[in-house]
Coordinates of C-alpha atoms in Angstrom, one line a residue:
Chain A
M417 CA 150.1 266.7 73.8
K418 CA 151.8 263.7 73.0
A419 CA 149.5 261.5 75.0
L420 CA 146.6 262.6 73.0
E421 CA 148.3 262.0 69.4
S422 CA 149.3 258.7 69.8
F423 CA 146.4 257.5 71.0
P424 CA 145.3 255.1 68.0
L425 CA 144.6 251.8 69.9
G426 CA 143.5 249.3 67.4
Q427 CA 142.4 252.2 64.9
Y428 CA 140.8 250.8 61.9
I429 CA 143.3 250.4 58.6
P430 CA 141.6 249.7 55.9
M431 CA 143.2 247.4 53.8
G432 CA 141.9 244.5 51.2
S433 CA 142.7 241.7 52.9
F434 CA 141.5 238.2 54.0
L435 CA 140.4 239.0 57.6
H436 CA 139.1 242.2 56.1
K437 CA 136.8 241.1 53.8
I438 CA 135.5 238.2 56.1
D439 CA 131.9 239.5 57.9
A440 CA 132.4 241.1 61.1
K441 CA 129.7 239.2 62.5
A442 CA 132.0 235.9 62.0
K443 CA 134.6 238.2 63.0
I444 CA 132.8 239.2 66.5
I445 CA 132.0 236.0 67.3
A446 CA 135.4 234.2 67.2
S447 CA 137.1 236.9 69.5
F448 CA 133.9 236.9 71.7
L449 CA 135.0 232.9 71.3
L450 CA 138.7 233.4 72.1
I451 CA 138.4 235.8 74.7
I452 CA 136.3 233.3 77.0
I453 CA 139.1 230.4 75.9
I454 CA 141.9 232.5 77.4
F455 CA 140.2 232.3 80.5
F456 CA 139.9 228.5 80.7
L457 CA 144.0 227.6 79.5
K458 CA 145.7 226.9 81.9
L459 CA 149.8 228.0 81.3
N460 CA 151.4 225.8 79.8
V461 CA 152.0 224.6 75.8
S462 CA 148.6 226.0 75.2
Y463 CA 149.4 229.4 74.9
L464 CA 152.3 229.1 72.4
F465 CA 149.6 227.5 70.2
F466 CA 147.0 230.5 71.1
L467 CA 150.2 232.9 69.8
F468 CA 150.2 230.2 66.7
L469 CA 146.4 231.5 65.9
I470 CA 146.7 235.0 67.2
L471 CA 149.9 235.3 64.5
L472 CA 148.0 233.5 61.6
G473 CA 145.7 236.3 62.4
I474 CA 148.1 239.0 61.8
F475 CA 148.9 236.9 58.8
F476 CA 146.1 237.1 57.3
S477 CA 144.7 240.3 58.0
S478 CA 148.3 241.9 56.3
L479 CA 149.0 244.4 58.6
P480 CA 152.8 245.3 59.0
L481 CA 153.7 243.3 62.5
K482 CA 155.8 246.8 63.5
Y483 CA 152.2 248.8 62.7
F484 CA 150.3 246.0 64.8
F485 CA 152.8 246.3 68.3
K486 CA 152.9 249.5 68.0
S487 CA 149.3 250.3 68.2
F488 CA 148.8 248.6 71.6
R489 CA 152.1 250.5 73.0
P490 CA 149.4 252.7 75.4
I491 CA 149.2 249.0 77.6
Y492 CA 152.8 248.6 77.5
F493 CA 152.4 250.4 81.0
L494 CA 149.3 247.9 82.4
V495 CA 150.9 245.1 81.8
F496 CA 154.5 245.9 82.8
F497 CA 152.5 247.1 86.0
T498 CA 150.3 243.6 86.3
F499 CA 153.9 242.0 85.5
I500 CA 155.9 243.5 88.7
I501 CA 152.6 243.7 90.9
H502 CA 152.3 239.7 90.4
F503 CA 156.1 239.4 90.8
F504 CA 156.9 241.4 93.9
F505 CA 153.6 240.7 95.8
G506 CA 152.3 237.9 94.6
E507 CA 150.5 234.5 95.6
E508 CA 152.5 232.7 98.3
G509 CA 153.6 229.3 97.2
G510 CA 156.6 227.2 95.6
R511 CA 159.7 228.0 96.2
V512 CA 161.0 231.4 98.0
F513 CA 163.7 233.1 95.9
F514 CA 163.2 236.6 98.0
R515 CA 161.5 238.3 100.6
Y516 CA 161.9 241.5 102.2
G517 CA 159.1 243.1 104.5
I518 CA 155.6 242.8 102.0
I519 CA 158.1 241.8 99.0
H520 CA 158.6 238.6 98.4
V521 CA 159.5 236.6 95.0
T522 CA 157.7 233.4 94.8
E523 CA 158.1 230.4 92.2
N524 CA 154.2 231.0 92.2
G525 CA 154.3 234.6 91.9
I526 CA 156.6 234.2 88.9
K527 CA 154.4 232.0 87.0
M528 CA 151.0 234.2 87.4
A529 CA 153.2 237.6 86.9
I530 CA 153.8 235.7 83.5
F531 CA 150.3 234.1 83.6
M532 CA 147.9 237.5 84.2
S533 CA 150.7 239.3 81.7
L534 CA 150.6 237.1 78.7
R535 CA 146.4 236.9 79.5
L536 CA 145.8 240.5 79.2
V537 CA 148.5 240.6 76.2
F538 CA 146.3 238.1 74.7
L539 CA 143.2 239.8 75.3
V540 CA 144.6 243.3 73.9
M541 CA 146.1 241.3 70.6
I542 CA 143.2 240.0 70.0
T543 CA 140.4 242.3 70.1
S544 CA 143.4 244.5 68.1
L545 CA 143.0 242.0 65.9
L546 CA 139.0 242.7 65.2
T547 CA 139.3 246.6 65.3
L548 CA 142.1 247.2 63.3
T549 CA 140.5 245.1 60.6
T550 CA 137.0 246.3 60.7
S551 CA 135.4 249.6 60.6
V552 CA 133.5 251.2 63.0
L553 CA 130.6 251.2 60.7
E554 CA 130.9 247.5 59.9
L555 CA 131.4 246.8 63.9
A556 CA 127.9 248.5 64.4
H557 CA 126.2 247.1 62.3
A558 CA 126.9 243.4 62.8
L559 CA 126.6 244.1 66.5
E560 CA 123.1 245.3 65.9
D561 CA 122.5 241.9 64.1
L562 CA 124.0 239.6 66.7
L563 CA 121.8 241.6 69.4
K564 CA 118.1 241.4 67.4
P565 CA 117.2 238.2 68.2
L566 CA 117.0 240.1 71.8
S567 CA 114.7 242.5 70.4
I568 CA 111.8 239.3 71.6
F569 CA 112.9 241.0 75.0
K570 CA 112.3 244.4 74.1
F571 CA 116.3 244.8 73.7
P572 CA 116.9 248.1 71.4
A573 CA 119.3 246.4 69.0
H574 CA 119.7 249.3 66.4
E575 CA 119.5 251.8 69.1
F576 CA 122.4 250.5 70.9
S577 CA 124.4 249.8 68.1
M578 CA 123.7 253.5 67.0
M579 CA 124.8 254.5 70.2
M580 CA 128.0 252.8 69.8
T581 CA 128.6 254.6 66.4
I582 CA 128.5 258.0 68.0
A583 CA 130.4 257.6 70.9
L584 CA 133.4 256.1 68.9
R585 CA 133.0 258.9 66.1
F586 CA 133.5 261.8 68.9
V587 CA 136.1 260.4 70.3
P588 CA 138.4 262.2 68.3
T589 CA 136.8 264.9 68.4
L590 CA 136.4 265.3 71.9
L591 CA 140.3 264.4 72.2
E592 CA 140.7 267.9 70.2
E593 CA 138.7 269.6 72.2
T594 CA 140.3 268.5 75.4
D595 CA 143.7 270.0 73.6
K596 CA 142.1 273.1 72.9
I597 CA 140.7 273.5 76.3
I598 CA 143.9 272.9 78.1
K599 CA 145.6 275.3 75.8
A600 CA 142.9 277.6 76.9
Q601 CA 143.8 277.2 80.5
K602 CA 147.1 277.4 79.9
A603 CA 146.7 280.4 78.8
R604 CA 145.4 281.8 81.7
G605 CA 148.3 280.5 84.2
A606 CA 146.8 277.0 84.8
E607 CA 149.3 274.0 85.6
F608 CA 148.1 270.6 85.8
G609 CA 149.4 267.8 87.1
K610 CA 151.4 269.9 90.3
G611 CA 150.6 269.3 94.4
N612 CA 149.4 266.8 96.2
L613 CA 146.3 264.5 94.8
V614 CA 144.1 266.8 95.8
E615 CA 145.7 269.6 94.4
Q616 CA 145.8 268.2 91.3
A617 CA 142.5 266.6 91.0
K618 CA 141.1 270.3 91.5
S619 CA 143.6 271.7 88.7
L620 CA 141.7 269.0 86.3
L621 CA 138.3 270.9 86.9
P622 CA 138.7 273.9 84.7
I623 CA 139.7 271.3 82.0
I624 CA 136.3 268.6 82.9
I625 CA 133.5 271.2 83.2
P626 CA 134.3 272.8 79.7
L627 CA 134.7 269.4 78.2
F628 CA 131.4 268.1 79.8
L629 CA 129.6 271.0 79.0
N630 CA 130.4 271.5 75.6
A631 CA 129.7 267.4 74.6
F632 CA 126.1 267.8 76.0
R633 CA 125.7 270.8 74.2
R634 CA 127.0 268.4 71.7
A635 CA 125.0 266.0 71.9
N636 CA 122.0 268.1 72.0
E637 CA 122.6 269.5 68.8
L638 CA 123.4 266.3 67.0
A639 CA 120.2 264.8 68.6
E640 CA 118.1 267.7 66.8
A641 CA 120.0 267.5 63.4
M642 CA 119.5 263.8 63.2
E643 CA 115.8 264.3 64.2
A644 CA 115.6 267.5 62.2
R645 CA 116.6 264.7 59.0
G646 CA 113.8 262.2 59.4
Y647 CA 115.6 259.8 62.3
R648 CA 113.2 257.6 64.1
G649 CA 115.5 254.7 65.3
A650 CA 115.4 251.3 63.0
K651 CA 111.8 251.3 62.1
G652 CA 111.9 251.2 58.2
R653 CA 115.3 251.6 58.1
S654 CA 117.9 250.6 55.4
R655 CA 121.4 249.9 55.1
Y656 CA 123.9 251.3 52.4
K657 CA 126.2 248.0 52.5
I658 CA 124.0 244.7 52.9
T659 CA 126.7 242.0 54.2
Y660 CA 126.2 238.4 53.1
W661 CA 127.3 235.1 55.1
S662 CA 129.1 232.9 53.0
F663 CA 130.9 229.8 53.0
K664 CA 134.3 231.8 53.9
E665 CA 132.4 233.0 57.3
S666 CA 131.4 229.3 58.1
A667 CA 134.7 227.8 57.2
F668 CA 136.4 230.4 59.4
L669 CA 134.0 230.3 62.3
V670 CA 134.5 226.5 62.3
F671 CA 138.0 226.7 61.9
V672 CA 138.3 228.8 65.5
C673 CA 135.9 226.5 66.9
I674 CA 137.5 223.5 66.3
Y675 CA 141.1 225.2 67.3
S676 CA 139.8 226.5 70.0
I677 CA 138.0 223.0 71.3
L678 CA 141.7 221.2 70.5
M679 CA 143.5 223.9 72.8
L680 CA 141.2 223.2 75.9
I681 CA 140.9 219.4 75.4
A682 CA 144.5 218.6 74.3
F683 CA 146.1 220.7 77.4
Chain B
M257 CA 163.6 296.6 72.1
A258 CA 160.7 294.1 70.3
L259 CA 158.4 292.7 72.4
I260 CA 157.8 289.7 70.1
K261 CA 160.9 288.8 67.6
V262 CA 160.2 285.6 65.3
E263 CA 163.0 284.2 63.7
S264 CA 162.5 282.1 60.4
V265 CA 160.2 280.3 62.6
S266 CA 158.4 277.0 60.7
F267 CA 155.7 274.3 62.4
S268 CA 154.2 271.1 61.5
Y269 CA 151.5 269.4 63.3
L270 CA 152.1 265.4 63.5
K271 CA 155.7 265.5 62.5
D272 CA 157.5 262.4 61.1
T273 CA 153.8 261.0 60.4
P274 CA 152.0 260.5 57.1
L275 CA 149.6 263.0 58.4
E276 CA 152.1 265.5 58.7
R277 CA 150.9 269.0 58.2
E278 CA 152.5 272.4 57.2
A279 CA 151.1 275.0 59.5
L280 CA 154.2 277.6 58.9
N281 CA 157.0 278.1 56.9
D282 CA 160.0 280.4 57.5
I283 CA 158.1 283.1 59.4
S284 CA 159.8 286.0 60.2
F285 CA 158.8 289.6 61.8
T286 CA 159.2 291.9 65.1
I287 CA 156.4 293.1 66.7
E288 CA 157.4 296.7 69.2
K289 CA 155.6 297.8 72.0
G290 CA 152.1 300.0 71.1
E291 CA 151.7 298.6 67.7
K292 CA 148.3 297.5 66.8
I293 CA 148.7 294.9 64.5
G294 CA 146.2 292.3 62.5
I295 CA 147.0 288.8 61.4
I296 CA 144.7 287.7 58.8
G297 CA 144.5 285.1 56.5
K298 CA 142.1 282.3 55.4
T299 CA 140.7 279.0 57.2
G300 CA 143.8 277.0 57.6
S301 CA 146.6 279.6 56.9
G302 CA 148.3 278.8 60.1
K303 CA 147.1 282.2 61.8
S304 CA 146.3 280.4 64.8
T305 CA 149.5 277.9 65.2
L306 CA 151.2 281.5 64.9
I307 CA 149.6 283.2 68.1
Q308 CA 149.9 279.6 69.8
L309 CA 153.8 279.9 69.5
F310 CA 153.5 283.4 71.0
D311 CA 152.4 282.2 74.6
G312 CA 154.8 279.1 74.2
L313 CA 151.4 276.5 74.0
I314 CA 153.6 275.1 71.3
Y315 CA 157.6 275.7 70.1
P316 CA 158.1 276.2 66.7
L317 CA 160.0 273.0 65.2
V318 CA 162.6 275.2 63.3
G319 CA 163.7 278.7 64.6
E320 CA 163.5 281.2 67.3
I321 CA 160.8 283.3 69.0
Y322 CA 162.1 285.9 71.3
I323 CA 159.8 287.4 73.9
Q324 CA 161.3 290.7 75.4
E325 CA 164.6 289.5 73.9
K326 CA 164.9 286.6 75.3
E327 CA 164.4 283.5 74.4
I328 CA 160.7 281.8 74.8
K329 CA 161.8 278.4 76.2
H330 CA 163.4 280.3 78.9
W331 CA 160.0 282.0 80.1
S332 CA 157.9 280.0 82.4
S333 CA 154.5 279.8 81.4
K334 CA 153.3 281.9 84.1
E335 CA 155.7 284.8 83.1
L336 CA 154.5 284.6 79.5
C337 CA 151.2 285.1 80.7
R338 CA 152.1 288.2 82.3
I339 CA 153.4 289.6 79.0
V340 CA 151.4 288.0 76.3
G341 CA 147.6 287.4 76.7
L342 CA 146.2 285.0 74.1
V343 CA 142.4 285.1 73.7
F344 CA 141.5 281.9 72.0
Q345 CA 138.2 281.7 69.7
Y346 CA 135.3 280.7 71.1
P347 CA 136.6 281.8 74.8
E348 CA 133.2 281.0 76.3
Y349 CA 133.6 277.4 75.9
Q350 CA 136.3 277.4 78.3
F351 CA 134.3 278.7 81.5
F352 CA 134.1 276.6 84.6
A353 CA 133.4 278.8 87.2
E354 CA 129.9 279.5 89.6
T355 CA 130.5 283.2 89.4
V356 CA 132.0 286.1 86.8
F357 CA 134.2 287.1 89.8
E358 CA 136.1 283.4 90.0
E359 CA 135.8 283.0 86.7
I360 CA 137.9 286.3 86.1
A361 CA 139.9 285.5 89.0
F362 CA 141.1 282.1 87.6
G363 CA 144.1 283.8 85.6
P364 CA 145.3 286.8 88.3
K365 CA 145.2 283.6 91.0
N366 CA 147.5 281.6 89.0
I367 CA 150.0 283.9 87.9
G368 CA 150.5 284.9 91.8
V369 CA 148.1 288.2 92.7
P370 CA 147.9 288.4 96.3
E371 CA 144.0 287.5 97.3
D372 CA 143.7 291.3 98.9
K373 CA 145.0 292.6 95.6
L374 CA 142.3 290.3 92.9
E375 CA 139.2 292.2 93.9
D376 CA 140.7 295.4 92.2
C377 CA 141.8 293.1 89.0
V378 CA 138.4 291.7 88.7
I379 CA 136.6 295.1 88.9
E380 CA 139.4 296.5 86.4
A381 CA 139.2 293.6 84.1
L382 CA 135.6 294.2 83.9
E383 CA 135.1 297.9 83.3
T384 CA 138.0 297.6 80.6
V385 CA 135.2 295.4 78.8
G386 CA 132.4 297.4 79.9
L387 CA 131.1 295.1 82.3
S388 CA 129.4 296.1 85.7
Y389 CA 131.4 294.4 88.7
K390 CA 128.1 295.0 90.7
D391 CA 125.4 293.3 88.8
L392 CA 127.2 290.9 87.8
K393 CA 130.1 289.5 90.3
D394 CA 128.0 286.7 92.0
R395 CA 126.1 285.5 88.7
S396 CA 126.8 282.5 86.5
P397 CA 129.2 282.7 83.1
Y398 CA 127.0 280.9 81.6
N399 CA 123.8 283.1 81.7
L400 CA 124.8 285.9 80.2
S401 CA 124.4 286.8 76.7
G402 CA 126.3 285.6 73.7
G403 CA 128.2 289.6 73.3
E404 CA 128.7 289.4 77.2
K405 CA 129.7 285.9 77.3
R406 CA 132.6 287.0 74.7
R407 CA 133.5 290.8 76.8
L408 CA 134.1 288.3 80.1
A409 CA 136.2 286.3 78.6
I410 CA 138.5 288.6 77.3
A411 CA 138.2 290.6 80.7
S412 CA 139.2 286.8 82.4
I413 CA 142.6 287.4 80.2
L414 CA 142.9 291.4 80.4
A415 CA 142.7 290.6 84.4
M416 CA 146.2 289.3 84.0
K417 CA 147.5 292.6 83.1
P418 CA 149.5 291.5 79.6
E419 CA 151.3 293.8 77.9
I420 CA 150.1 292.4 75.0
L421 CA 146.6 291.2 73.7
I422 CA 146.1 288.7 71.3
L423 CA 142.2 287.9 70.5
D424 CA 141.6 285.0 67.8
E425 CA 138.3 286.0 65.5
P426 CA 136.8 287.7 68.5
T427 CA 133.4 288.6 67.3
A428 CA 133.1 284.9 65.6
N429 CA 129.5 283.9 66.2
L430 CA 128.2 287.4 67.5
D431 CA 125.4 289.5 66.3
P432 CA 126.2 292.9 65.1
R433 CA 125.5 294.7 68.0
G434 CA 127.6 292.0 70.2
R435 CA 130.5 292.9 67.5
K436 CA 130.4 296.8 67.6
E437 CA 130.4 296.6 71.2
I438 CA 133.9 294.2 71.7
M439 CA 135.2 296.4 68.8
E440 CA 134.8 299.3 70.9
Y441 CA 136.4 298.2 73.9
I442 CA 139.0 296.5 72.4
D443 CA 140.2 299.7 70.8
K444 CA 139.7 301.9 74.1
W445 CA 141.8 299.1 75.7
A446 CA 144.4 299.5 72.9
R447 CA 144.5 302.9 72.6
R448 CA 146.0 303.5 75.8
G449 CA 149.1 302.4 74.4
N450 CA 149.0 298.7 74.8
T451 CA 149.7 296.0 72.2
L452 CA 147.2 294.5 70.3
I453 CA 147.3 291.5 67.7
L454 CA 143.6 290.8 65.9
V455 CA 143.7 287.8 64.3
S456 CA 140.9 287.5 61.8
H457 CA 139.8 287.0 58.4
D458 CA 137.8 289.9 57.7
L459 CA 139.2 292.8 56.7
D460 CA 136.6 294.7 57.7
E461 CA 136.6 294.2 60.9
V462 CA 140.3 294.3 61.0
M463 CA 140.9 297.9 59.4
R464 CA 139.3 300.0 61.9
L465 CA 141.6 299.0 64.5
V466 CA 144.6 298.0 63.4
D467 CA 147.8 299.8 61.5
R468 CA 149.4 297.2 60.4
V469 CA 149.0 293.7 58.9
I470 CA 150.6 290.3 58.0
V471 CA 148.7 288.4 55.8
L472 CA 149.2 284.8 55.7
N473 CA 148.9 282.3 53.2
K474 CA 149.2 278.5 53.3
G475 CA 151.6 279.1 56.4
I476 CA 153.8 281.6 54.4
L477 CA 154.1 285.5 55.1
I478 CA 152.7 287.3 51.7
F479 CA 152.6 290.9 53.4
D480 CA 154.1 292.4 56.3
G481 CA 153.5 295.9 56.4
P482 CA 151.2 299.5 56.8
I483 CA 147.4 298.5 56.2
E484 CA 147.2 301.7 53.3
E485 CA 149.9 299.7 51.5
L486 CA 148.0 296.1 51.7
F487 CA 144.8 298.2 50.0
L488 CA 147.2 299.7 47.4
N489 CA 148.4 296.1 46.6
V490 CA 144.7 294.4 46.2
D491 CA 146.4 291.4 44.2
K492 CA 147.8 290.5 47.4
I493 CA 144.3 290.2 49.5
D494 CA 143.3 288.2 46.0
E495 CA 146.1 286.1 46.2
A496 CA 145.5 285.5 50.3
E497 CA 141.9 284.6 48.6
L498 CA 140.7 287.0 50.9
E499 CA 138.0 289.5 50.3
P500 CA 139.0 292.9 50.2
P501 CA 137.0 295.4 52.8
E502 CA 133.5 296.6 51.1
I503 CA 134.9 300.2 51.6
I504 CA 137.9 299.6 48.8
K505 CA 135.5 297.8 46.6
I506 CA 133.4 301.2 46.6
V507 CA 136.2 303.2 46.2
K508 CA 137.5 300.9 43.0
A509 CA 133.9 301.2 41.0
L510 CA 133.9 304.7 41.7
E511 CA 137.7 305.1 40.3
E512 CA 136.5 303.1 37.5
K513 CA 133.8 305.4 37.1
G514 CA 136.2 308.6 36.5
Y515 CA 136.3 309.9 40.1
P516 CA 139.4 310.7 41.7
V517 CA 138.8 308.6 44.9
K518 CA 142.0 307.0 45.1
G519 CA 143.7 305.9 47.9
T520 CA 140.9 306.4 50.3
F521 CA 140.1 304.0 53.3
T522 CA 137.3 305.7 55.3
L523 CA 133.8 307.0 55.0
P524 CA 133.7 310.5 55.6
E525 CA 137.2 311.1 53.9
L526 CA 135.2 309.1 51.2
A527 CA 131.8 311.9 50.9
E528 CA 134.4 314.4 51.3
R529 CA 136.1 314.1 48.2
I530 CA 132.9 313.0 46.3
I531 CA 131.3 316.6 47.5
A532 CA 135.0 318.4 46.5
Y533 CA 135.1 316.8 43.3
R534 CA 130.8 317.6 42.6
S535 CA 131.4 321.1 43.8
Y536 CA 134.5 321.3 41.4
I537 CA 132.7 319.9 38.3
S538 CA 130.2 322.6 38.6
S539 CA 132.1 325.6 38.9

């Protein structure tokens, strides 16, 4: 299963860079802000400035550029697909370069194709930058802290972040299990991805049903094990690592904010 | 004609990445029809990797595997299923069908057994593992006991009528009674001239069923020969970091006390020798 092995899309790489050391709360806020900004930018020079910001981020994360681009290889297809759809079937308008049946290549279509694929690439780049430099645990804790104010509306911030941590923790386990089940069913002569769409979907049942059953069984066991160790949610629970919000975090956020506002105003 | 021939096979997981892990290193041996073989080694010794190679689920990075004198890549996966029946560890976790009948019929259907022959296939497979077709066929596979589930899983492979059955730790996580039953039915099946490969880390369990053992240690084959020979080379068992069977430990302890019991491997034989020795002493 080549596809399963090459999965690590934005998997955390421990390093001691500036971006790694910044408190995860600041990184989450900054990423969130930038993701919103992408949707307000128009296709012009501002995209270059956005790209510059991302490159700056990569520089301060000291991640090898090659690894950074390799890590989101799985979405290349998505970008390509988006591009093609907009290129050939996109919006009408502007100069028409080519037209045949429902296929049409127009000036606006090409613009949209570039616009949309760049947006997608930037989105993934921003989130990769976050997840490549922040461990799952840090991320979950930061999210818990950020959501804590919502607890006045009875929002279960701790439980939410615990759920997220567990879900992410089980991704590799479930992938491994999927691989095992696929092999076991192949040993019973099963074939996957053959025939028409209905047949293909049906051939996946022998994988999906055991996978779900095992996941439920595992969840049940985990819940019992947690209870046996006295877990009762956020009440009275302390943390092993305490994070501090220092000047570094404030400066980082202020910089990202000012840069974003400038991008919006200037173009 | 060799049923399976393994020629200097090596295999690594996640090849060419920093996480590369060697699982098998230059393994060679052949398996003839009708042999009963135990592949033993501790966790991570490469035994599960080795058996996956026999079913074409993974291909060796170096070396060749021949099934009935034909390179394994030239067999289609369905043809291979008719020759090699592979039962994974905890096979009951792969159940998906609503009824026992469907669960067992899945394999035969996949390899192209005609509809009207399916029922016979299922009946025969269930019978081989000592389960009643009449009582079980409409029940859910999930509602069986642990031992029954395991036997059902083995039946689901036997229904494809493979020439060789490979079982990966078939008794793991079962109660003693379930263990005994499984071993009895496997033994019965193997005695009909079938070929059997039993993968385990428990020599006690393997020794009752197999004649020949292959010992793996860290991906390297360190012993291949008759099981009696392995028991006379206890250092090989130590080298593979395995536990010798209880009987071997008892024989060794008796030998140290001066009993002439060297080379006994079964309880009745041992008892006879002790009685003979006693009567010889007292006469």
